[in-house]
Coordinates of C-alpha atoms in Angstrom, one line a residue:
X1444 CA 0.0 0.0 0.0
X1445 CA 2.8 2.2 0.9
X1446 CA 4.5 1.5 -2.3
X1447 CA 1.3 2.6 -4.4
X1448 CA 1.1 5.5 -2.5
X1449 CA 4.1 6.5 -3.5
X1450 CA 3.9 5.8 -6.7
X1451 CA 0.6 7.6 -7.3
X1452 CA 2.4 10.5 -5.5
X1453 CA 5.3 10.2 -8.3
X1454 CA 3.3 9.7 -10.8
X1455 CA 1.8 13.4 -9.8
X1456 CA -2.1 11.3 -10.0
X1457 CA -2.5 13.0 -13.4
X1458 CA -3.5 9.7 -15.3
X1459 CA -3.5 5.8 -15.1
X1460 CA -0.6 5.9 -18.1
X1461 CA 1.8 8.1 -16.2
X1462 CA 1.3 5.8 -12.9
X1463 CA 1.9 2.5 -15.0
X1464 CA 4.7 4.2 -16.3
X1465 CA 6.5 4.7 -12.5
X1466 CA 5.3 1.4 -11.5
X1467 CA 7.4 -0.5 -14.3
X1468 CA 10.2 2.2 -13.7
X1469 CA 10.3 1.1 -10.0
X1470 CA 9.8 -2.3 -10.2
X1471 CA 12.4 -2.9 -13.1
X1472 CA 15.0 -0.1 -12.2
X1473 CA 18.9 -1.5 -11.8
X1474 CA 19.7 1.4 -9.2
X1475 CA 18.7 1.6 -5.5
X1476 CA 15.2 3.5 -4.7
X1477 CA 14.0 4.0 -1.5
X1478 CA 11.7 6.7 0.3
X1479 CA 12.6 8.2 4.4
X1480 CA 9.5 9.6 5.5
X1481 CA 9.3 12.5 7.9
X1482 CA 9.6 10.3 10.9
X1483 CA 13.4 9.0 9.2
X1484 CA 11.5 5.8 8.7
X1485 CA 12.2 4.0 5.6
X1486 CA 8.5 3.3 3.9
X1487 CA 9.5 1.8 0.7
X1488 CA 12.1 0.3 -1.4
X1489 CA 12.9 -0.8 -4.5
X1490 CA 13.3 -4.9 -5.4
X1491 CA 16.5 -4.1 -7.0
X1492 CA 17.7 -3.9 -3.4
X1493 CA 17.8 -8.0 -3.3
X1494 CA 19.6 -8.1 -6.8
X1495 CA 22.3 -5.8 -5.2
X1496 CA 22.7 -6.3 -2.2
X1497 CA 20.8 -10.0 -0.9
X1498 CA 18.2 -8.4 1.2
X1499 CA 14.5 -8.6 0.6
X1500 CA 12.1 -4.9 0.7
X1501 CA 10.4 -6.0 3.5
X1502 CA 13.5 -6.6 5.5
X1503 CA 14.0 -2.8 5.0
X1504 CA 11.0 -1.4 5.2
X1505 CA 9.6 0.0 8.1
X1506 CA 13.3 0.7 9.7
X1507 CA 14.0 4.0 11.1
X1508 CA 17.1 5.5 9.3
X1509 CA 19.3 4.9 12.4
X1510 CA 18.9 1.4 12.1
X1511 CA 19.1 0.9 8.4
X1512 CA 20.8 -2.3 7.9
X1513 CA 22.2 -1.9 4.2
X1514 CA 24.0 0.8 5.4
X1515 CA 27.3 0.6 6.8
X1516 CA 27.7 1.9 10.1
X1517 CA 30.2 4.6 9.7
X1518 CA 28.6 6.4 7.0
X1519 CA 25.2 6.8 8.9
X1520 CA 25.8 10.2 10.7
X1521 CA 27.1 11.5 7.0
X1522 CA 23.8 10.0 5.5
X1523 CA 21.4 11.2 8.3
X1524 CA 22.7 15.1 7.8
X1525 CA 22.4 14.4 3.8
X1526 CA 18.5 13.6 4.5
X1527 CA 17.6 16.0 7.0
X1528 CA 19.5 18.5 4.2
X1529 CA 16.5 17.1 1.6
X1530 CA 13.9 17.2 4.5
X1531 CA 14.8 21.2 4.8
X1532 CA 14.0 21.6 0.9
X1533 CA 17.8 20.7 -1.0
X1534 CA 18.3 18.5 -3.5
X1535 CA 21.4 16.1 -2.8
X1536 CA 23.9 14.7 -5.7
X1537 CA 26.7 11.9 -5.9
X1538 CA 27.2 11.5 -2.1
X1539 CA 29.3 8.2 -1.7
X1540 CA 28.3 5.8 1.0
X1541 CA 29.6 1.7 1.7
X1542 CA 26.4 -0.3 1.5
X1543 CA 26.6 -3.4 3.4
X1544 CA 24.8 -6.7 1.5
X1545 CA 23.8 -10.1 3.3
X1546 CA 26.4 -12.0 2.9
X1547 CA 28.3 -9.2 5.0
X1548 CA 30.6 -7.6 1.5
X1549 CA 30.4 -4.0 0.9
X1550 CA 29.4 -2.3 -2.3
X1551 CA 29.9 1.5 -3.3
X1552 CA 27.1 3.7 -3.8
X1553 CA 26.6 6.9 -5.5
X1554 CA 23.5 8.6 -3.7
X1555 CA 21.4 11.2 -5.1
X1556 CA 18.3 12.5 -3.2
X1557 CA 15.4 14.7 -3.7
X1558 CA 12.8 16.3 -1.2
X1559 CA 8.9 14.7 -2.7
X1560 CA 6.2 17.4 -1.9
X1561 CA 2.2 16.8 -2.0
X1562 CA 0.1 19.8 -1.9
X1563 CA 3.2 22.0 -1.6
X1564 CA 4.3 20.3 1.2
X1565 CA 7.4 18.0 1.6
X1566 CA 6.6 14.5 2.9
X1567 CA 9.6 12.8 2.7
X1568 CA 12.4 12.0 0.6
X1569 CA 13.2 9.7 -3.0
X1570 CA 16.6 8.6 -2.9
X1571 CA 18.4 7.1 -5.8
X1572 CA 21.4 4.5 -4.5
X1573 CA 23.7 3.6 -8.0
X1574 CA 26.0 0.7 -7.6
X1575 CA 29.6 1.7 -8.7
X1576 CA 32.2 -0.7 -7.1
X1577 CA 33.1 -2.0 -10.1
X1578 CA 33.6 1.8 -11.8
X1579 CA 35.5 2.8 -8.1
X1580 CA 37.2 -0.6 -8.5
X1581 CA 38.9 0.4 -11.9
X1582 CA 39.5 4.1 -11.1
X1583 CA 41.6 2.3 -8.3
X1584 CA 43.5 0.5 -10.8
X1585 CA 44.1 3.3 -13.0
X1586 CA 45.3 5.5 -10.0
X1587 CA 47.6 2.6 -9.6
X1588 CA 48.8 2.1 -12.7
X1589 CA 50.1 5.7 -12.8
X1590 CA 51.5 5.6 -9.5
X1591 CA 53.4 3.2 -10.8
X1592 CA 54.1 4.3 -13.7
X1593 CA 55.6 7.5 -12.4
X1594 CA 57.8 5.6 -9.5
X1595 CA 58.9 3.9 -12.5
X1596 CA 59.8 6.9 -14.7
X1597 CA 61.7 8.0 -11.1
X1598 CA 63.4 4.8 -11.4
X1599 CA 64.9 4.5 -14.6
X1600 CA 66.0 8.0 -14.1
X1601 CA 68.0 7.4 -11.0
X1602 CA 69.2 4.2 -12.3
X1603 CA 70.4 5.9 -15.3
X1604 CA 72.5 8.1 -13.2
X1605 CA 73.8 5.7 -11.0
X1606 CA 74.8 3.8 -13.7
X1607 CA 77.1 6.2 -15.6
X1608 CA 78.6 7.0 -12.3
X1609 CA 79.5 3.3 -12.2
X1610 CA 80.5 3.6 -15.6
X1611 CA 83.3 6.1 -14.4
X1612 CA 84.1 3.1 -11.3
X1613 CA 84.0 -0.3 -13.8
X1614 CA 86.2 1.7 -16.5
X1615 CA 89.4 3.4 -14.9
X1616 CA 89.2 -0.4 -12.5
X1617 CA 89.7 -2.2 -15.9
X1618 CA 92.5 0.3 -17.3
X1619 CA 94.0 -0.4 -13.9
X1620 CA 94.0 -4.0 -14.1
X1621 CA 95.1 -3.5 -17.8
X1622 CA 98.0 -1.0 -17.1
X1623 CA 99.1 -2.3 -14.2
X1624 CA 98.8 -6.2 -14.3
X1625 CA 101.9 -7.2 -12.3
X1626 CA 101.3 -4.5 -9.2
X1627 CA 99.9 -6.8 -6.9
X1628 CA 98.6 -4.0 -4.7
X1629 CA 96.8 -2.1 -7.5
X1630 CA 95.3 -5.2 -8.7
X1631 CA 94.1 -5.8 -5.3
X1632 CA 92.5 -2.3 -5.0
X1633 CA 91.4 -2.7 -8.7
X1634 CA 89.3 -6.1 -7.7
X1635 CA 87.5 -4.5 -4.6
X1636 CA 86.4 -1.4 -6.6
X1637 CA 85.0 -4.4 -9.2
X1638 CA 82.9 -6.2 -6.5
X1639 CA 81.4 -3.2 -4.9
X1640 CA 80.6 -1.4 -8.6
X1641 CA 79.0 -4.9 -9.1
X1642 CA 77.1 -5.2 -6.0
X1643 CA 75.8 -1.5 -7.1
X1644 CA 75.4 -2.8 -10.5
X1645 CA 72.5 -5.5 -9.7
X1646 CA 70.7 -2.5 -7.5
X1647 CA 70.4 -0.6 -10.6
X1648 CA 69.5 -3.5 -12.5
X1649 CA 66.3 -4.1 -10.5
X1650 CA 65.6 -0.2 -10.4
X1651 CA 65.8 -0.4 -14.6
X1652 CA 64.0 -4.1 -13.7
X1653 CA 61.2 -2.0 -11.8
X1654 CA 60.9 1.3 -14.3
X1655 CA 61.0 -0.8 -17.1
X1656 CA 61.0 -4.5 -17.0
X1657 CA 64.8 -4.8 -18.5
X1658 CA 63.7 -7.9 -20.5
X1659 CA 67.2 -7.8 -22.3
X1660 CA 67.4 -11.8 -23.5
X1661 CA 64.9 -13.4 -24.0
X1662 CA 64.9 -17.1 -24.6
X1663 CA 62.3 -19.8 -24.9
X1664 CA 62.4 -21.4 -21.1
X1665 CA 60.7 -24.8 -19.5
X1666 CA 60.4 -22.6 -15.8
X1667 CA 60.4 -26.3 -14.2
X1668 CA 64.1 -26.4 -15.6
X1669 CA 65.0 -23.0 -14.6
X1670 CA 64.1 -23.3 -11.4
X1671 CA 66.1 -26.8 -10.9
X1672 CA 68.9 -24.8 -11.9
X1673 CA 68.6 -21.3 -10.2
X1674 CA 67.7 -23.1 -6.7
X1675 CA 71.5 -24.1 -5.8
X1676 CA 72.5 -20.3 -6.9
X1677 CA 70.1 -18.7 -4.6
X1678 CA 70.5 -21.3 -1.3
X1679 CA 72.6 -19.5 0.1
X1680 CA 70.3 -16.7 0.5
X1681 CA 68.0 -19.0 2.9
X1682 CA 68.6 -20.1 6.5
X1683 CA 70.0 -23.5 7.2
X1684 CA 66.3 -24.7 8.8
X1685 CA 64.2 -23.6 5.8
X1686 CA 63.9 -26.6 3.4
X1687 CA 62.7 -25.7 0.0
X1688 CA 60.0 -28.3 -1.5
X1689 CA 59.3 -28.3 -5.3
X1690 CA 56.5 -29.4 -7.4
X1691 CA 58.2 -29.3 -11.1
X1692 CA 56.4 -31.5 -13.3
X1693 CA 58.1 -32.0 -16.7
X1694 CA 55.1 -31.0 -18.7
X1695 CA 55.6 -27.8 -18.1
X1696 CA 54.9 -25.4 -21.0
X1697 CA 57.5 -23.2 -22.4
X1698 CA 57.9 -19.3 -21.8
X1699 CA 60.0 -16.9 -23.3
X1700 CA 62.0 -14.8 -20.8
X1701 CA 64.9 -13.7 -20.2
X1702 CA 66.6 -16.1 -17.2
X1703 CA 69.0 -13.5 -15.7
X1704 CA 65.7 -11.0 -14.9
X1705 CA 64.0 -14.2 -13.6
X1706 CA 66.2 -15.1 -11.2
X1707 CA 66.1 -11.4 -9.6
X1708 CA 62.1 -12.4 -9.2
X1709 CA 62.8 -15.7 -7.7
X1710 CA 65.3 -14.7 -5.8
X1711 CA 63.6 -11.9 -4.2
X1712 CA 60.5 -13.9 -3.5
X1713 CA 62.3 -16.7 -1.9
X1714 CA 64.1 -13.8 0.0
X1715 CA 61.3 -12.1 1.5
X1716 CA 59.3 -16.1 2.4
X1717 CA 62.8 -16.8 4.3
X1718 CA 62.7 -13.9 6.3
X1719 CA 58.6 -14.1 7.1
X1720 CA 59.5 -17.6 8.8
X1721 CA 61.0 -18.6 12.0
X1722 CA 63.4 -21.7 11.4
X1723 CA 62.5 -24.4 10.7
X1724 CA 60.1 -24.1 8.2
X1725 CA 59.1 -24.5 4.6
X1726 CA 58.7 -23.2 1.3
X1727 CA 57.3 -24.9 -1.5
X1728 CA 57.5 -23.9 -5.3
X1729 CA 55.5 -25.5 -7.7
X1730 CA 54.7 -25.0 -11.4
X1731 CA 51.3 -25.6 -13.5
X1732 CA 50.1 -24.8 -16.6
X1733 CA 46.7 -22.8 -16.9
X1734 CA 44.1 -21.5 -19.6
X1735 CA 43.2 -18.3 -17.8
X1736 CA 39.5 -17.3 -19.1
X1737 CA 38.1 -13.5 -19.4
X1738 CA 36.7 -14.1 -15.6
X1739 CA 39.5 -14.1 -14.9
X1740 CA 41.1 -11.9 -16.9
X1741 CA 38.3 -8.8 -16.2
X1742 CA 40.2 -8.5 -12.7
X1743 CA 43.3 -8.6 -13.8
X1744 CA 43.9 -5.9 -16.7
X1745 CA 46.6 -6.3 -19.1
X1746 CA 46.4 -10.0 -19.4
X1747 CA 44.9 -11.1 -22.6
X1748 CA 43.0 -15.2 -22.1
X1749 CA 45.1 -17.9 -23.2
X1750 CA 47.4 -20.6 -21.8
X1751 CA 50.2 -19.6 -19.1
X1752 CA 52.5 -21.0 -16.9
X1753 CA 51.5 -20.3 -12.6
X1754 CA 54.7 -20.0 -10.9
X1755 CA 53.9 -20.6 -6.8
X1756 CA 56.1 -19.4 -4.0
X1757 CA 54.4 -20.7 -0.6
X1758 CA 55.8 -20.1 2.6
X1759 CA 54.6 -20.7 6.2
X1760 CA 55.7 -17.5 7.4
X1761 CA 54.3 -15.3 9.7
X1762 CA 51.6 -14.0 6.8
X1763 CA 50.9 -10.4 6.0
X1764 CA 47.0 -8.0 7.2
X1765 CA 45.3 -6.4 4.0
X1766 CA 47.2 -2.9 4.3
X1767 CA 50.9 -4.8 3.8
X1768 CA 49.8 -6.8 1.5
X1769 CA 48.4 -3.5 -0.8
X1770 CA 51.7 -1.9 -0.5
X1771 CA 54.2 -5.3 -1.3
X1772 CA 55.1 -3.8 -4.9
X1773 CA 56.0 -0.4 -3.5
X1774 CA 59.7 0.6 -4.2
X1775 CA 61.3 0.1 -1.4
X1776 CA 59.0 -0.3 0.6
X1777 CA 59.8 -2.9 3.7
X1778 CA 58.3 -4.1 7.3
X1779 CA 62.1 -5.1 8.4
X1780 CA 64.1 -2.4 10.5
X1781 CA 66.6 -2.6 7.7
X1782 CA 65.5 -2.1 4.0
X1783 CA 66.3 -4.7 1.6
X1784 CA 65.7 -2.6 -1.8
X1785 CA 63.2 -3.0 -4.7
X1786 CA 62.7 -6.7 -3.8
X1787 CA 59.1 -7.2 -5.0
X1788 CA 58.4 -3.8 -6.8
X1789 CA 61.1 -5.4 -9.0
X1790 CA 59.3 -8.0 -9.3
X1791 CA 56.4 -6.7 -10.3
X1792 CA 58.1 -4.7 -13.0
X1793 CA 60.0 -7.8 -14.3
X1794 CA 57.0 -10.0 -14.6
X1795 CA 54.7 -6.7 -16.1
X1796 CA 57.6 -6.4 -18.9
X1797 CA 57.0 -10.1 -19.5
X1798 CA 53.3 -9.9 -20.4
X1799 CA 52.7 -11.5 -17.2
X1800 CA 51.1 -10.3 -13.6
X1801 CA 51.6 -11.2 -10.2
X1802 CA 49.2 -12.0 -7.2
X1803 CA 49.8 -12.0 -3.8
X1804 CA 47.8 -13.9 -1.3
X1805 CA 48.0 -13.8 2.4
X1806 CA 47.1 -14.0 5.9
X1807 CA 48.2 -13.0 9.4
X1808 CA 49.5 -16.5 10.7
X1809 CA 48.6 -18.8 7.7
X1810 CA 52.0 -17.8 5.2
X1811 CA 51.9 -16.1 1.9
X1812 CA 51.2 -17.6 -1.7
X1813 CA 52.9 -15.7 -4.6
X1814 CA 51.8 -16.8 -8.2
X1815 CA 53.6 -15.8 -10.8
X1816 CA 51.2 -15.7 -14.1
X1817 CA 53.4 -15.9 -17.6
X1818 CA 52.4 -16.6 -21.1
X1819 CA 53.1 -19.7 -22.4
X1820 CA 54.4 -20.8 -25.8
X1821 CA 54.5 -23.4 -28.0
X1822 CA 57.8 -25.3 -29.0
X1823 CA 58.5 -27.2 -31.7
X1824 CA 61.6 -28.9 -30.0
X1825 CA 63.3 -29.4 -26.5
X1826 CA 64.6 -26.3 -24.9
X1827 CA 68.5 -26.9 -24.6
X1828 CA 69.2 -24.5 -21.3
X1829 CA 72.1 -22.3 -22.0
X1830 CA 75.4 -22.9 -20.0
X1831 CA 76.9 -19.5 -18.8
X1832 CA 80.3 -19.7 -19.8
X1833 CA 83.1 -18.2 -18.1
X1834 CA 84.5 -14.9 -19.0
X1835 CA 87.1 -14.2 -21.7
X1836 CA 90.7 -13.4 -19.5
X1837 CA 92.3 -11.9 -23.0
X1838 CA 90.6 -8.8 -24.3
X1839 CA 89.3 -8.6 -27.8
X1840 CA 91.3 -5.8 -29.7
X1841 CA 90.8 -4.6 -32.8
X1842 CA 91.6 -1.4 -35.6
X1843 CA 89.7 1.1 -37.3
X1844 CA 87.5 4.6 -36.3
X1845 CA 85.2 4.8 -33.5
X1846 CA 83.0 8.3 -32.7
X1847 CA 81.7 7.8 -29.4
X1848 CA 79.1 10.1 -28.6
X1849 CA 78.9 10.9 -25.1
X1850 CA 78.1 14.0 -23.1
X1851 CA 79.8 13.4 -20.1
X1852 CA 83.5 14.7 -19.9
X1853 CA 84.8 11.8 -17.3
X1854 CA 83.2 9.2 -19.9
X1855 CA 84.1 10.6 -22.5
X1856 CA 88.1 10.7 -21.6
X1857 CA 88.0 7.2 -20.0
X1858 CA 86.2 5.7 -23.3
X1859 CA 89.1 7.1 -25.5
X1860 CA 91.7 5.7 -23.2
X1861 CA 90.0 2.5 -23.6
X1862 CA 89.5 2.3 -27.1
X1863 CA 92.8 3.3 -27.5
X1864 CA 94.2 0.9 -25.1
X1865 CA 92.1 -1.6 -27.2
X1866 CA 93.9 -0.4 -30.4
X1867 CA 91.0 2.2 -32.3
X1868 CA 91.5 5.3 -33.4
X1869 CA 88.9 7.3 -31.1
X1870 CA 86.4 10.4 -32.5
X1871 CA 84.9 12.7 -29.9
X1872 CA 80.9 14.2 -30.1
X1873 CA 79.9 16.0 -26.6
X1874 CA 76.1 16.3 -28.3
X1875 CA 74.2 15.3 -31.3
X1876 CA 75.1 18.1 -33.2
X1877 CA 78.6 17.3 -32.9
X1878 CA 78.0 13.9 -34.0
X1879 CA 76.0 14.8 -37.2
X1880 CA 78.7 17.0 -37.9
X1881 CA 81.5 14.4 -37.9
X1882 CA 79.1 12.5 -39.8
X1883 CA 78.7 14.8 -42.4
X1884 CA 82.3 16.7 -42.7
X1885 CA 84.8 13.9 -41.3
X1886 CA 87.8 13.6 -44.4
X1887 CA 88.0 9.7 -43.5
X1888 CA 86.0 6.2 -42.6
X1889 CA 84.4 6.0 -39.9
X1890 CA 84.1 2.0 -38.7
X1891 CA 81.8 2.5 -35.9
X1892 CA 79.6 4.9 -33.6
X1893 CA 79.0 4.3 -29.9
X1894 CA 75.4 6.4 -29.5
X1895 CA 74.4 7.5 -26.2
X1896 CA 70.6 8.0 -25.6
X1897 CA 70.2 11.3 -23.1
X1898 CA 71.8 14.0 -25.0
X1899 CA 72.2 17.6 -24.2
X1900 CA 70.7 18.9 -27.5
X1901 CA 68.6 15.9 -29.1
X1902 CA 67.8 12.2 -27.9
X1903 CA 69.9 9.7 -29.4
X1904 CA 66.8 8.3 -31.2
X1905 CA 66.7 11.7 -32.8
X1906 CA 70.3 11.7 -33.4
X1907 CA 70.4 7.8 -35.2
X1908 CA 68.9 9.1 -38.0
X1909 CA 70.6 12.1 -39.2
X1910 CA 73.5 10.5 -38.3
X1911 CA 72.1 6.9 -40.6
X1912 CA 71.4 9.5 -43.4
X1913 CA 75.1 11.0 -43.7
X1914 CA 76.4 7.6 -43.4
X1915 CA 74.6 5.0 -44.7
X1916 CA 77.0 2.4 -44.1
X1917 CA 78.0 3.5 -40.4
X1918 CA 77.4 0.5 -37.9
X1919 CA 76.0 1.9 -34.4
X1920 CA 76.4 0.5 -30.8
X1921 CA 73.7 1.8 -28.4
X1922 CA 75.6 2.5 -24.8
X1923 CA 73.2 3.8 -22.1
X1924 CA 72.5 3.9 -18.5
X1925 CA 68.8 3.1 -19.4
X1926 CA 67.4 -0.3 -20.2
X1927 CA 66.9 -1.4 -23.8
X1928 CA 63.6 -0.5 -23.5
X1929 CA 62.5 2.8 -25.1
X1930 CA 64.4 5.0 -26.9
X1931 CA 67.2 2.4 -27.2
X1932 CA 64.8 -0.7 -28.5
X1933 CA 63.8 2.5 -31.7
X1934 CA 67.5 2.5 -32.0
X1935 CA 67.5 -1.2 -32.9
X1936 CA 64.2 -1.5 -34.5
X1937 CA 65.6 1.2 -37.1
X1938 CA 69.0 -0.6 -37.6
X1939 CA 71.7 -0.4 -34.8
X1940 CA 73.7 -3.1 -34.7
X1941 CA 74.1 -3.6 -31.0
X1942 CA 73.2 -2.5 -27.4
X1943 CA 75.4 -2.0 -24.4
X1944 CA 74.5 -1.4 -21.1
X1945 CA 76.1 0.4 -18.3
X1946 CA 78.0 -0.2 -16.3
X1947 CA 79.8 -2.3 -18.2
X1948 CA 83.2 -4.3 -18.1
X1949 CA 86.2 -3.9 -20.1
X1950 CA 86.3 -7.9 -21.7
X1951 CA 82.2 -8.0 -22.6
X1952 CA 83.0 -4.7 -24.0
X1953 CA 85.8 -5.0 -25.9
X1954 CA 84.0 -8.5 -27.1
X1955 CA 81.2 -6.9 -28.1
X1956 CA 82.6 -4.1 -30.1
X1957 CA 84.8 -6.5 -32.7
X1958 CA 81.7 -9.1 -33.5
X1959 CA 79.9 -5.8 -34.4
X1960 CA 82.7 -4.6 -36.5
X1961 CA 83.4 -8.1 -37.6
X1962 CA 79.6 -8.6 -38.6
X1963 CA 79.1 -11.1 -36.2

């Protein structure tokens, strides 16, 4: 009866047609409609309330406001003054309140409200309650997603500096060990400034892992096989009383990553489970393949459905609440006294760059699961797993012209006394303009360019071309502080014959620089 009433009252009692029109309106609408009479007792309510939220109209109806159970309890005072505003005459728009359904989850609402008059007089108010948890859902992910995405910028920026700093520490070490290789004290000297620019060397390989994934290599992987073989490297990360159980079948499918960045992801997951447990415990890694549907796909954007490989790292550590466990991919971000790095924003950048996604799951006092998600491939034969072979003692010299490109003065002196040292004749370009220039006017051949990307005039991928278009025949070698992501992947896309990233030491280097000139 009340409901009639109301409707007749909407439908302004001009004629049966208007009134039929409300009742289908109310009785089919998707949104929230309810009516708080002057007494703040709820005297009507739409069925879409069951569809929403589980509970019937009459389970509603008849409450006074203060004791409206679809409403969660800390937005009730904010509510109540947003009714008593409509009571006094004002019309209320998108006020957001938690709604609380039966089965005890929340839902977002966007509330609009209106004061209803009869005979000039208000009797109440007509409420409209839209559900937008999935729209505040996304907007979440989006806000995210650029969060992210600008931490990451911050990242590769930083790392780009750090790494021609190291550049300056890796180089004159090597001329040292090259100038000096009977001195037993400078060699000494030499190998401790090595190992330190090395330990800095992987940090700024996870911040270029973060900012932009630093998928360098590649290669078509069983991840049952790679993580037989990374396990032994990483043990002695883990304490004595963790014992590490593994679930590897051989079935596996195939994914195509690159095995250096993978081991910084299990590493720093296996990492992080040792230090959540108190000895002895256990952590168990197990592999399976998967054909993700668009369910599951809708809540996890930037996967596309398809088969992929899950990855598990389970621990029985101490777990983590809900507000740890939305800030694990933060840079830096740590609940130890002492930080421990990018560990799992690292992660989550790796995996990203691999077309993949990672979900963490976890508990206070029950451990935490991560799954690794990556897209699997097809291969037409066994996957031979590459042996890392140890590093060349004698450098690779060579002859002919090299114009490095470089904007930085300590770089650009310690490059020349390398090249040199390795037996090239050495050109100098402090910008882009420069290196056009030799391009363009040089009275001689020249073999090879080295190209940085961030130069004071014009990016190097602005550069490559003019440069390309003056010397057709010129072979380039990207060297940058950035990944080989970006500017540097245009570089090769249009025709550069290699990429080098710094820091880098003087044997790759010199290797490196005669296959390119050799056509290797």
């Amino acid at each position: 009866m009340l409901k009639d009433n109301l409707i007749s009252d909407l439908g302004g009692n001009c004629c049966r047609e208007s009134e039929a029109k409300y009742r289908s309106h109310f009785e089919n609408v998707s949104d929230i409609i309810y009516f708080i009479d002057l007494e703040l007792k709820v005297r009507t309510v739409s069925p879409s309330v069951e569809k929403i939220l589980g509970h019937r109209p009459d389970e509603v109806i008849g409450l006074p406001f203060q004791e409206l159970n679809i409403l969660a309890p800390e937005y009730l005072t904010t509510a109540l003054f947003d009714v008593k505003r409509a009571l006094a005459g004002e019309n209320i728009t998108s006020s957001v309140y938690e709604f609380i359904a039966k089965d005890g989850s929340r839902k977002i609402g966007e509330v609009s409200g209106s004061p209803l008059s009869k005979q000039g007089e208000i009797i109440g108010v007509i409420s409209v309650a839209r559900d937008i948890t999935e729209k505040r859902k996304l907007e979440n992910q989006l806000q995210e997603a650029r969060k992210i995405e600008a931490i990451a910028t911050l990242a590769g920026g930083i790392a780009h500096e750090f790494n021609n700093a190291l550049s300056s520490i890796t180089g004159h070490a090597g001329l040292l060990e090259m100038e000096y290789p009977e001195d037993e004290k400078i060699m000494d000297y030499a190998k401790a400034m090595m190992q330190s620019a090395h330990r800095m060397a992987c940090l700024t390989s996870q911040l270029l892992s973060y900012a932009r994934g630093g998928k360098y290599d590649p290669q078509t992987t069983s991840l049952s096989n790679f993580v037989e073989g990374a396990l032994p490297i990483i043990q002695h990360i883990l304490d004595p009383d963790i014992r590490v159980e593994t679930d590897l079948p051989l079935d596996i499918m195939n994914v195509e990553v690159d095995r250096t960045q993978m081991q910084v992801v299990l590493s720093a997951i296996v990492a992080n489970s040792n230090e959540a447990m108190d000895p002895p415990g256990r952590i168990r890694i197990s592999a399976r393949n998967m054909d993700l549907d668009k369910e599951f796909i809708k809540d996890h954007p930037g996967l596309k459905p398809g088969p992929y490989v899950c990855l598990s790292i389970e621990d029985e550590g101490k777990g983590m609440d809900e507000e740890i466990r939305n800030r694990i991919f933060d840079p830096f971000f740590t609940t130890n006294f002492i930080g421990r790095g990018l560990g799992m924003a690292s992660v989550y950048g790796i995996v990203k760059n691999h077309d993949g996604t990672t979900i963490v799951d976890s508990e206070i006092g029950k451990g935490t699961v991560v799954r690794i998600y990556l897209p699997a491939i097809e291969a037409e034969e066994e996957v031979e797993e590459k042996v890392v072979s140890e590093p060349k003692v004698e450098l690779a010299g060579g002859e002919g012209t090299i114009l490095v490109i470089e904007d930085e003065e300590a770089l650009l002196k310690m490059n020349r006394r390398i090249l040199e040292r390795l037996g090239y004749r050495v050109l100098e370009a402090r910008n882009g303009q420069e290196a056009v220039e030799f391009a363009k006017t040089f009275d001689g051949r020249i073999d090879l360019a080295l190209l940085d990307i961030k130069l004071p005039d014009m990016s190097g991928n602005q550069a490559y071309p003019l440069i390309m278009e003056a010397r057709p025949d010129l072979k380039v070698v990207v060297c940058s502080g950035y990944s080989i992501d970006g500017p540097a992947q245009e570089i090769l896309d249009a025709g550069a014959e290699g990429f080098i990233q710094k820091p880098f030491f003087i044997a790759p280097f010199a290797e490196r620089l005669k296959e390119v000139l050799e056509g290797k």
